[in-house]
Protein backbone atom coordinates (compact mmCIF):
# COMPACT_ATOMS: atom_id res chain seq x y z
CA UNK A 1 0.00 0.00 0.00
CA UNK A 2 1.40 3.45 -0.90
CA UNK A 3 2.65 5.44 2.06
CA UNK A 4 0.22 8.30 1.49
CA UNK A 5 -2.99 6.33 1.13
CA UNK A 6 -5.58 7.91 3.34
CA UNK A 7 -6.71 5.37 5.92
CA UNK A 8 -8.41 7.95 8.06
CA UNK A 9 -10.61 7.57 11.07
CA UNK A 10 -12.45 10.43 12.75
CA UNK A 11 -9.41 10.84 15.05
CA UNK A 12 -6.85 11.06 12.24
CA UNK A 13 -5.45 14.54 11.70
CA UNK A 14 -5.27 15.60 8.08
CA UNK A 15 -2.54 17.94 6.94
CA UNK A 16 -2.42 20.24 3.94
CA UNK A 17 0.87 20.36 2.10
CA UNK A 18 1.99 22.71 -0.67
CA UNK A 19 4.49 20.95 -2.91
CA UNK A 20 6.85 22.50 -5.44
CA UNK A 21 7.58 20.29 -8.48
CA UNK A 22 10.55 20.69 -10.81
CA UNK A 23 11.84 18.57 -13.68
CA UNK A 24 14.19 19.04 -16.63
CA UNK A 25 14.89 15.48 -17.82
CA UNK A 26 12.09 14.49 -20.19
CA UNK A 27 10.10 17.15 -18.34
CA UNK A 28 6.67 16.65 -19.94
CA UNK A 29 6.81 12.89 -19.34
CA UNK A 30 8.04 13.10 -15.73
CA UNK A 31 5.66 15.95 -14.91
CA UNK A 32 2.71 13.86 -16.14
CA UNK A 33 3.94 10.79 -14.23
CA UNK A 34 4.37 12.75 -10.99
CA UNK A 35 0.85 14.17 -11.28
CA UNK A 36 -0.55 10.71 -11.97
CA UNK A 37 1.16 9.25 -8.89
CA UNK A 38 0.29 12.11 -6.55
CA UNK A 39 -3.34 12.27 -7.73
CA UNK A 40 -3.79 8.55 -7.14
CA UNK A 41 -2.00 8.40 -3.78
CA UNK A 42 -2.92 11.73 -2.19
CA UNK A 43 -6.01 13.89 -2.01
CA UNK A 44 -5.33 16.62 -4.58
CA UNK A 45 -6.94 19.93 -3.67
CA UNK A 46 -5.45 22.24 -6.32
CA UNK A 47 -2.65 22.45 -8.88
CA UNK A 48 -0.97 25.20 -10.84
CA UNK A 49 -0.14 25.34 -14.50
CA UNK A 50 3.41 24.29 -15.32
CA UNK A 51 5.82 27.10 -16.15
CA UNK A 52 9.11 26.79 -18.03
CA UNK A 53 12.06 28.36 -16.21
CA UNK A 54 15.78 28.72 -16.76
CA UNK A 55 18.10 26.83 -14.41
CA UNK A 56 19.33 28.43 -11.19
CA UNK A 57 22.83 27.58 -10.06
CA UNK A 58 24.31 25.11 -12.51
CA UNK A 59 23.56 26.61 -15.95
CA UNK A 60 24.68 23.86 -18.37
CA UNK A 61 21.38 21.98 -18.41
CA UNK A 62 17.93 22.20 -20.02
CA UNK A 63 15.17 24.51 -18.79
CA UNK A 64 12.85 23.25 -16.06
CA UNK A 65 9.12 22.72 -15.83
CA UNK A 66 7.94 23.98 -12.44
CA UNK A 67 4.53 23.78 -10.81
CA UNK A 68 2.85 23.49 -7.41
CA UNK A 69 0.26 21.18 -5.88
CA UNK A 70 -1.83 21.42 -2.75
CA UNK A 71 -2.57 18.00 -1.27
CA UNK A 72 -4.12 16.64 1.89
CA UNK A 73 -2.54 13.72 3.75
CA UNK A 74 -2.90 11.81 6.99
CA UNK A 75 0.88 11.36 7.18
CA UNK A 76 2.92 13.52 9.53
CA UNK A 77 5.50 15.92 8.10
CA UNK A 78 8.52 13.59 8.30
CA UNK A 79 6.65 10.62 6.84
CA UNK A 80 5.25 12.75 4.00
CA UNK A 81 8.70 14.16 3.21
CA UNK A 82 10.05 10.58 3.05
CA UNK A 83 7.12 9.64 0.81
CA UNK A 84 7.97 12.49 -1.62
CA UNK A 85 11.60 11.29 -1.79
CA UNK A 86 10.30 7.80 -2.54
CA UNK A 87 8.15 9.21 -5.38
CA UNK A 88 11.23 10.98 -6.77
CA UNK A 89 13.08 7.64 -6.68
CA UNK A 90 10.20 5.89 -8.45
CA UNK A 91 10.51 8.51 -11.20
CA UNK A 92 14.21 7.72 -11.66
CA UNK A 93 15.74 10.53 -9.61
CA UNK A 94 19.51 10.23 -9.34
CA UNK A 95 21.19 12.51 -6.83
CA UNK A 96 24.49 13.47 -8.40
CA UNK A 97 27.42 15.62 -7.29
CA UNK A 98 25.78 18.85 -8.59
CA UNK A 99 22.96 19.72 -6.16
CA UNK A 100 21.25 22.04 -8.66
CA UNK A 101 21.88 19.70 -11.60
CA UNK A 102 19.42 17.95 -13.91
CA UNK A 103 16.70 15.78 -12.40
CA UNK A 104 13.73 13.70 -13.43
CA UNK A 105 11.73 15.12 -10.53
CA UNK A 106 12.23 17.31 -7.49
CA UNK A 107 9.38 17.40 -4.96
CA UNK A 108 9.78 19.85 -2.09
CA UNK A 109 7.41 20.78 0.72
CA UNK A 110 6.97 24.55 0.57
CA UNK A 111 4.26 24.93 3.21
CA UNK A 112 2.82 22.58 5.82
CA UNK A 113 -0.63 23.35 7.24
CA UNK A 114 -0.44 26.89 5.89
CA UNK A 115 3.01 27.71 7.26
CA UNK A 116 5.93 28.29 4.91
CA UNK A 117 8.79 25.93 5.73
CA UNK A 118 10.91 26.38 2.59
CA UNK A 119 12.72 29.70 2.15
CA UNK A 120 12.67 29.04 -1.59
CA UNK A 121 9.14 30.47 -1.59
CA UNK A 122 10.57 33.87 -0.69
CA UNK A 123 13.73 33.56 -2.79
CA UNK A 124 12.66 32.09 -6.14
CA UNK A 125 9.85 33.14 -8.46
CA UNK A 126 9.77 29.63 -9.96
CA UNK A 127 8.53 28.45 -6.55
CA UNK A 128 6.45 31.48 -5.56
CA UNK A 129 4.47 31.96 -8.82
CA UNK A 130 3.00 28.43 -8.97
CA UNK A 131 2.39 28.35 -5.19
CA UNK A 132 0.57 31.69 -5.33
CA UNK A 133 -1.56 30.35 -8.21
CA UNK A 134 -2.53 27.33 -6.11
CA UNK A 135 -3.30 29.55 -3.12
CA UNK A 136 -5.60 31.73 -5.22
CA UNK A 137 -7.34 28.73 -6.81
CA UNK A 138 -7.90 27.03 -3.45
CA UNK A 139 -8.74 30.25 -1.57
CA UNK A 140 -5.98 29.56 0.93
CA UNK A 141 -3.50 31.94 2.51
CA UNK A 142 -0.15 31.37 4.15
CA UNK A 143 0.62 32.39 7.70
CA UNK A 144 2.89 35.43 7.76
CA UNK A 145 6.29 34.61 9.14
CA UNK A 146 7.47 36.58 12.12
CA UNK A 147 9.89 39.43 11.45
CA UNK A 148 13.26 38.97 13.10
Coordinates of N, CA and C in Angstrom, one line a residue, residues 73-126:
X73 N -3.1 15.0 3.4 CA -2.5 13.7 3.7 C -2.8 13.5 5.2
X74 N -2.8 12.2 5.6 CA -2.9 11.8 7.0 C -1.5 11.6 7.6
X75 N -0.5 11.6 6.7 CA 0.9 11.4 7.2 C 1.4 12.6 7.9
X76 N 2.3 12.4 8.9 CA 2.9 13.5 9.5 C 4.0 14.1 8.6
X77 N 4.6 15.2 9.0 CA 5.5 15.9 8.1 C 6.7 15.0 7.7
X78 N 7.3 14.4 8.6 CA 8.5 13.6 8.3 C 8.2 12.4 7.4
X79 N 7.1 11.8 7.7 CA 6.6 10.6 6.8 C 6.3 11.1 5.4
X80 N 5.6 12.2 5.3 CA 5.3 12.7 4.0 C 6.5 13.2 3.2
X81 N 7.4 13.8 3.9 CA 8.7 14.2 3.2 C 9.4 12.9 2.7
X82 N 9.5 11.9 3.5 CA 10.1 10.6 3.0 C 9.3 10.0 1.9
X83 N 8.0 10.1 1.9 CA 7.1 9.6 0.8 C 7.5 10.4 -0.5
X84 N 7.6 11.7 -0.4 CA 8.0 12.5 -1.6 C 9.3 12.1 -2.2
X85 N 10.3 11.8 -1.3 CA 11.6 11.3 -1.8 C 11.4 9.9 -2.5
X86 N 10.6 9.1 -1.9 CA 10.3 7.8 -2.5 C 9.7 8.0 -3.9
X87 N 8.8 8.9 -4.1 CA 8.1 9.2 -5.4 C 9.2 9.7 -6.4
X88 N 10.1 10.6 -5.9 CA 11.2 11.0 -6.8 C 12.0 9.8 -7.2
X89 N 12.3 8.9 -6.3 CA 13.1 7.6 -6.7 C 12.3 6.8 -7.7
X90 N 11.0 6.7 -7.5 CA 10.2 5.9 -8.5 C 10.3 6.5 -9.8
X91 N 10.4 7.8 -9.9 CA 10.5 8.5 -11.2 C 11.9 8.6 -11.7
X92 N 12.8 7.8 -11.1 CA 14.2 7.7 -11.7 C 15.2 8.8 -11.2
X93 N 14.9 9.5 -10.1 CA 15.7 10.5 -9.6 C 17.1 10.0 -9.2
X94 N 18.1 10.6 -9.7 CA 19.5 10.2 -9.3 C 20.1 11.5 -8.7
X95 N 20.6 11.4 -7.5 CA 21.2 12.5 -6.8 C 22.7 12.5 -7.1
X96 N 23.1 13.4 -8.0 CA 24.5 13.5 -8.4 C 25.3 14.5 -7.6
X97 N 26.5 14.7 -8.0 CA 27.4 15.6 -7.3 C 27.0 17.1 -7.4
X98 N 26.2 17.4 -8.4 CA 25.8 18.8 -8.6 C 24.4 19.0 -8.0
X99 N 24.3 19.6 -6.8 CA 23.0 19.7 -6.2 C 21.9 20.4 -7.0
X100 N 22.2 21.4 -7.8 CA 21.3 22.0 -8.7 C 21.3 21.5 -10.1
X101 N 21.8 20.3 -10.3 CA 21.9 19.7 -11.6 C 20.6 19.1 -12.1
X102 N 20.6 18.5 -13.3 CA 19.4 18.0 -13.9 C 18.8 16.9 -13.0
X103 N 17.4 16.8 -13.2 CA 16.7 15.8 -12.4 C 15.4 15.4 -13.1
X104 N 15.0 14.1 -12.9 CA 13.7 13.7 -13.4 C 12.6 14.3 -12.7
X105 N 12.8 14.5 -11.3 CA 11.7 15.1 -10.5 C 12.3 15.6 -9.2
X106 N 11.9 16.8 -8.8 CA 12.2 17.3 -7.5 C 10.9 17.7 -6.8
X107 N 10.6 17.1 -5.7 CA 9.4 17.4 -5.0 C 9.7 17.9 -3.6
X108 N 9.4 19.2 -3.3 CA 9.8 19.9 -2.1 C 8.5 20.4 -1.4
X109 N 8.5 20.2 -0.1 CA 7.4 20.8 0.7 C 7.7 22.3 0.9
X110 N 6.8 23.1 0.4 CA 7.0 24.6 0.6 C 6.2 25.0 1.8
X111 N 5.0 24.5 2.0 CA 4.3 24.9 3.2 C 3.5 23.7 3.8
X112 N 3.5 23.7 5.1 CA 2.8 22.6 5.8 C 1.7 23.2 6.7
X113 N 0.5 22.8 6.5 CA -0.6 23.4 7.2 C -0.6 24.9 7.2
X114 N -0.4 25.5 6.1 CA -0.4 26.9 5.9 C 0.8 27.7 6.3
X115 N 1.8 27.0 6.8 CA 3.0 27.7 7.3 C 4.2 27.4 6.3
X116 N 4.8 28.5 5.8 CA 5.9 28.3 4.9 C 7.1 27.7 5.7
X117 N 7.6 26.6 5.1 CA 8.8 25.9 5.7 C 10.0 25.9 4.8
X118 N 9.8 26.4 3.6 CA 10.9 26.4 2.6 C 11.2 27.8 2.2
X119 N 12.4 28.3 2.5 CA 12.7 29.7 2.2 C 12.7 29.9 0.7
X120 N 12.7 28.9 -0.1 CA 12.7 29.0 -1.6 C 11.4 29.8 -2.0
X121 N 10.4 29.7 -1.3 CA 9.1 30.5 -1.6 C 9.4 32.0 -1.6
X122 N 10.2 32.5 -0.7 CA 10.6 33.9 -0.7 C 11.7 34.2 -1.6
X123 N 12.5 33.3 -2.0 CA 13.7 33.6 -2.8 C 13.6 33.3 -4.3
X124 N 12.7 32.5 -4.7 CA 12.7 32.1 -6.1 C 11.3 32.2 -6.7
X125 N 11.2 33.0 -7.8 CA 9.8 33.1 -8.5 C 9.3 31.8 -9.0
X126 N 10.2 30.9 -9.4 CA 9.8 29.6 -10.0 C 9.1 28.8 -8.9

